[in-house]
Structure formats: structure tokens, C-alpha cells
Amino acid sequence: MAKPPRAWQRMLSGRRLDLLDPTPVDIEIEDIAHGLAFVARWNGQTQGDYAYSVAEHSLLVEALFARMHPKCTAADRLTALLHDAPEYVIGDMISPVKAAVGPDYSELDKRLTAAIHIRFGLPAMTPTRLKQRIKKADNVSAWMEATQIAGFTEAEANKLFGRPNRELIADLGIHLRPPVVCRHAFTDRVAVLLEQM
């Protein structure tokens, strides 16, 4: 009988994360932050000396979400910050690749998300309304990234992500920082939100 393929990954924390059956006890924020700080958005096709990381993107989405919903809870903000957290092990696939891979990618993402959420005291499944609100902030972030560092025209970005409210993004920008800086910013923000919960 053939040996089944390995479906776990050793994390820098020493944890062994089983991708087929992830458990909250194998989730560490330092592993998430480290992984996301090294995962490039837009398949790395962005301008600048550093890749635009998923960690940086997540920080922007959480800031946008909070501006869009000023009465949201710390738990809602943490959910927004962790919206792409599974990508610390499965990477950031652009939408066309996700569509080509099919439902298996989505199932893996759901399992990892549930384990991550439980680890940090959040509901395993994000309520639909909250998920929709986070997606709107995610689209604003994508529009900003597309027009500022990914070479899209505003017209292209408007078609793909919708035109954002200019007042919402007026003083926000895209930051290209070394991975170590992104990693610390991400873990610091998680710590602040956990304290507020």
C-alpha cells in the first residue's frame, strides 16, 4: 500500500500544522504574521523595492473596515485583520487561479479559517453580514493596490473592484516595508485587538 502524501507543515514555532485537519492548538500568531509578511499580493507583480505583502494588505483592510464601520467591535476588527490568515500556509492565489483550482481550495481555506478563528476567540464561521462588510473593505484595498502599485488604470480598477469613496481613502496609502517590519506591525495590531476583546 502506498504511503499517503504528507499533508502537514512544520512551523517556525515548532508547531506541526495538519492542513487536512488543522486544530486551534497548532495556530500561533507569530507563524501567521511571519508567513503573511513573506507572501506577496498580486503574484509579486507590483512596483517598489519590496513585495506588497498579505500582512500589509491585512492591516490596510482592517483600517478601512474600521473607518467604514466605526461602531464595530474589536472582535469584528480582528476578524477583518485575519481575513486572509490562511494564506500564511496556502499562499495568496489570484482570483483566476482560485477559480481554476476549484472547490478544494475553498474547503482548505474554510478549515484553516475555522481553526484560526477558534484559536483567537472568534466564531469558527464569519457571520454573512460581517463577511460582506469585510469584503467591501477588501475591495477598497484592492482598488488602492491596483492603482498605486499594480499598474491598473482607475477605469480598470473601477470595473473590477468598484470606485471607492475618496474621503475614505484620502489619507491612506500603500506601504512597502521589509517583511520584518510588516510582521511586527501585524503581531502588534493583533495584540491590541485581543486586549480590547
Short mmCIF file of C-alpha atoms in Angstrom, two decimals:
data_model
loop_
_atom_site.label_atom_id
_atom_site.label_comp_id
_atom_site.label_asym_id
_atom_site.label_seq_id
_atom_site.Cartn_x
_atom_site.Cartn_y
_atom_site.Cartn_z
CA MET A 1 0.00 0.00 0.00
CA ALA A 2 1.34 3.43 -0.97
CA LYS A 3 2.20 5.84 1.80
CA PRO A 4 -0.19 8.83 1.81
CA PRO A 5 1.40 12.16 0.86
CA ARG A 6 2.48 14.44 3.71
CA ALA A 7 -0.23 16.99 4.46
CA TRP A 8 1.37 18.84 7.37
CA GLN A 9 3.85 21.67 7.58
CA ARG A 10 6.36 22.40 10.31
CA MET A 11 6.04 25.98 11.51
CA LEU A 12 8.91 28.09 12.84
CA SER A 13 7.26 27.99 16.26
CA GLY A 14 7.80 24.22 16.20
CA ARG A 15 4.09 23.51 15.69
CA ARG A 16 3.10 20.87 13.16
CA LEU A 17 0.05 22.11 11.27
CA ASP A 18 -2.04 19.41 9.60
CA LEU A 19 -3.59 21.07 6.56
CA LEU A 20 -6.29 18.40 6.26
CA ASP A 21 -7.30 18.64 9.92
CA PRO A 22 -5.98 21.90 11.40
CA THR A 23 -6.55 22.42 15.11
CA PRO A 24 -6.53 25.69 17.07
CA VAL A 25 -3.72 24.45 19.35
CA ASP A 26 -1.37 24.37 16.34
CA ILE A 27 -2.03 28.01 15.44
CA GLU A 28 0.41 30.70 16.61
CA ILE A 29 0.12 34.38 15.70
CA GLU A 30 3.87 34.63 15.16
CA ASP A 31 3.66 31.90 12.48
CA ILE A 32 0.75 33.66 10.81
CA ALA A 33 2.47 37.07 10.87
CA HIS A 34 5.76 35.64 9.60
CA GLY A 35 4.12 33.75 6.76
CA LEU A 36 1.87 36.64 5.67
CA ALA A 37 4.79 39.07 5.74
CA PHE A 38 6.54 36.94 3.12
CA VAL A 39 3.51 36.22 0.89
CA ALA A 40 3.31 38.69 -2.00
CA ARG A 41 -0.01 40.06 -3.21
CA TRP A 42 -0.60 40.28 -6.96
CA ASN A 43 1.81 37.36 -7.52
CA GLY A 44 4.59 39.85 -6.81
CA GLN A 45 3.71 41.94 -9.88
CA THR A 46 3.92 45.25 -8.06
CA GLN A 47 6.18 48.27 -8.20
CA GLY A 48 8.69 49.01 -5.47
CA ASP A 49 11.70 47.58 -3.71
CA TYR A 50 9.61 45.22 -1.56
CA ALA A 51 6.71 42.97 -2.40
CA TYR A 52 3.36 44.15 -1.12
CA SER A 53 2.68 41.51 1.48
CA VAL A 54 -0.58 39.96 2.62
CA ALA A 55 0.32 41.16 6.13
CA GLU A 56 0.45 44.77 4.90
CA HIS A 57 -2.77 44.27 2.93
CA SER A 58 -4.50 42.85 6.01
CA LEU A 59 -3.52 45.86 8.11
CA LEU A 60 -4.98 48.17 5.46
CA VAL A 61 -8.21 46.16 5.21
CA GLU A 62 -8.68 46.33 8.97
CA ALA A 63 -8.11 50.11 8.97
CA LEU A 64 -10.57 50.57 6.09
CA PHE A 65 -13.13 48.31 7.74
CA ALA A 66 -12.92 50.32 10.98
CA ARG A 67 -13.43 53.57 9.07
CA MET A 68 -16.40 52.14 7.21
CA HIS A 69 -17.93 50.76 10.44
CA PRO A 70 -16.81 52.99 13.32
CA LYS A 71 -19.09 51.22 15.84
CA CYS A 72 -17.68 47.77 15.10
CA THR A 73 -16.31 45.64 17.92
CA ALA A 74 -12.69 44.67 18.48
CA ALA A 75 -13.68 41.11 17.54
CA ASP A 76 -15.07 42.37 14.22
CA ARG A 77 -11.84 44.25 13.58
CA LEU A 78 -9.76 41.19 14.44
CA THR A 79 -11.88 39.15 12.02
CA ALA A 80 -11.12 41.75 9.34
CA LEU A 81 -7.41 41.66 10.16
CA LEU A 82 -7.37 37.85 9.93
CA HIS A 83 -9.49 37.66 6.77
CA ASP A 84 -6.59 36.28 4.71
CA ALA A 85 -4.78 34.49 7.56
CA PRO A 86 -4.94 31.00 5.95
CA GLU A 87 -2.63 32.34 3.25
CA TYR A 88 0.26 32.02 5.72
CA VAL A 89 0.38 28.37 4.68
CA ILE A 90 -1.54 28.17 1.41
CA GLY A 91 -0.24 31.36 -0.20
CA ASP A 92 -2.14 34.11 -1.96
CA MET A 93 -3.67 32.86 -5.16
CA ILE A 94 -5.08 35.44 -7.50
CA SER A 95 -8.79 35.01 -8.21
CA PRO A 96 -8.34 33.41 -11.66
CA VAL A 97 -6.13 30.69 -10.14
CA LYS A 98 -8.63 30.06 -7.32
CA ALA A 99 -11.35 29.62 -9.94
CA ALA A 100 -9.18 27.16 -11.87
CA VAL A 101 -8.33 25.12 -8.75
CA GLY A 102 -12.00 24.87 -7.83
CA PRO A 103 -13.81 24.00 -4.61
CA ASP A 104 -10.89 22.15 -2.99
CA TYR A 105 -9.08 25.46 -2.38
CA SER A 106 -12.20 26.92 -0.78
CA GLU A 107 -12.61 23.93 1.54
CA LEU A 108 -8.99 24.11 2.67
CA ASP A 109 -9.39 27.84 3.28
CA LYS A 110 -12.55 27.23 5.37
CA ARG A 111 -10.86 24.59 7.56
CA LEU A 112 -7.87 26.81 8.25
CA THR A 113 -10.05 29.86 8.90
CA ALA A 114 -12.15 27.94 11.44
CA ALA A 115 -9.06 26.78 13.36
CA ILE A 116 -7.54 30.27 13.32
CA HIS A 117 -10.77 31.92 14.47
CA ILE A 118 -11.30 29.47 17.32
CA ARG A 119 -7.68 29.97 18.43
CA PHE A 120 -8.30 33.69 18.86
CA GLY A 121 -11.77 33.53 20.39
CA LEU A 122 -13.76 34.28 17.23
CA PRO A 123 -16.67 32.30 15.76
CA ALA A 124 -15.43 29.46 13.54
CA MET A 125 -17.53 30.80 10.67
CA THR A 126 -17.72 34.52 10.00
CA PRO A 127 -21.34 35.70 10.02
CA THR A 128 -22.53 36.54 6.49
CA ARG A 129 -23.15 40.23 7.13
CA LEU A 130 -19.71 40.72 8.69
CA LYS A 131 -18.09 38.79 5.85
CA GLN A 132 -19.80 41.08 3.31
CA ARG A 133 -18.63 44.19 5.16
CA ILE A 134 -15.06 42.91 5.29
CA LYS A 135 -15.24 42.09 1.57
CA LYS A 136 -16.18 45.70 0.82
CA ALA A 137 -13.11 46.91 2.72
CA ASP A 138 -11.05 44.26 0.91
CA ASN A 139 -12.26 45.61 -2.44
CA VAL A 140 -11.30 49.16 -1.49
CA SER A 141 -7.85 47.90 -0.54
CA ALA A 142 -7.60 46.01 -3.83
CA TRP A 143 -8.56 49.18 -5.73
CA MET A 144 -5.86 51.16 -3.93
CA GLU A 145 -3.25 48.47 -4.57
CA ALA A 146 -4.26 48.06 -8.20
CA THR A 147 -3.99 51.77 -8.98
CA GLN A 148 -0.99 52.64 -6.83
CA ILE A 149 1.38 49.71 -7.27
CA ALA A 150 -0.04 47.07 -9.64
CA GLY A 151 -0.24 49.12 -12.86
CA PHE A 152 -4.03 49.24 -13.28
CA THR A 153 -5.78 52.33 -14.58
CA GLU A 154 -8.54 53.75 -12.40
CA ALA A 155 -11.08 52.72 -15.05
CA GLU A 156 -9.88 49.10 -14.89
CA ALA A 157 -9.89 49.10 -11.11
CA ASN A 158 -13.37 50.64 -11.00
CA LYS A 159 -14.72 47.80 -13.16
CA LEU A 160 -13.07 45.09 -11.06
CA PHE A 161 -13.39 46.44 -7.52
CA GLY A 162 -15.81 49.37 -7.63
CA ARG A 163 -14.97 53.04 -7.21
CA PRO A 164 -14.12 53.83 -3.56
CA ASN A 165 -15.24 56.86 -1.60
CA ARG A 166 -12.35 59.32 -1.97
CA GLU A 167 -12.84 60.68 1.56
CA LEU A 168 -12.48 57.16 2.96
CA ILE A 169 -9.02 56.70 1.45
CA ALA A 170 -7.82 60.31 1.38
CA ASP A 171 -5.05 59.96 3.96
CA LEU A 172 -4.32 56.26 3.48
CA GLY A 173 -1.58 54.93 1.26
CA ILE A 174 0.13 51.75 0.26
CA HIS A 175 3.20 50.92 2.34
CA LEU A 176 6.04 48.80 1.01
CA ARG A 177 8.06 47.74 4.02
CA PRO A 178 10.55 44.96 4.76
CA PRO A 179 8.93 41.70 5.89
CA VAL A 180 10.27 42.01 9.44
CA VAL A 181 8.56 45.41 9.83
CA CYS A 182 5.26 44.06 8.47
CA ARG A 183 5.48 41.04 10.75
CA HIS A 184 5.90 43.19 13.86
CA ALA A 185 3.15 45.61 12.80
CA PHE A 186 0.78 42.68 12.29
CA THR A 187 1.50 40.98 15.63
CA ASP A 188 1.33 44.32 17.45
CA ARG A 189 -2.10 45.03 15.95
CA VAL A 190 -3.41 41.59 16.87
CA ALA A 191 -2.20 42.11 20.45
CA VAL A 192 -4.02 45.46 20.69
CA LEU A 193 -7.28 43.99 19.38
CA LEU A 194 -7.08 40.95 21.66
CA GLU A 195 -6.63 43.26 24.65
CA GLN A 196 -9.79 45.14 23.63
CA MET A 197 -11.91 42.00 23.33
#
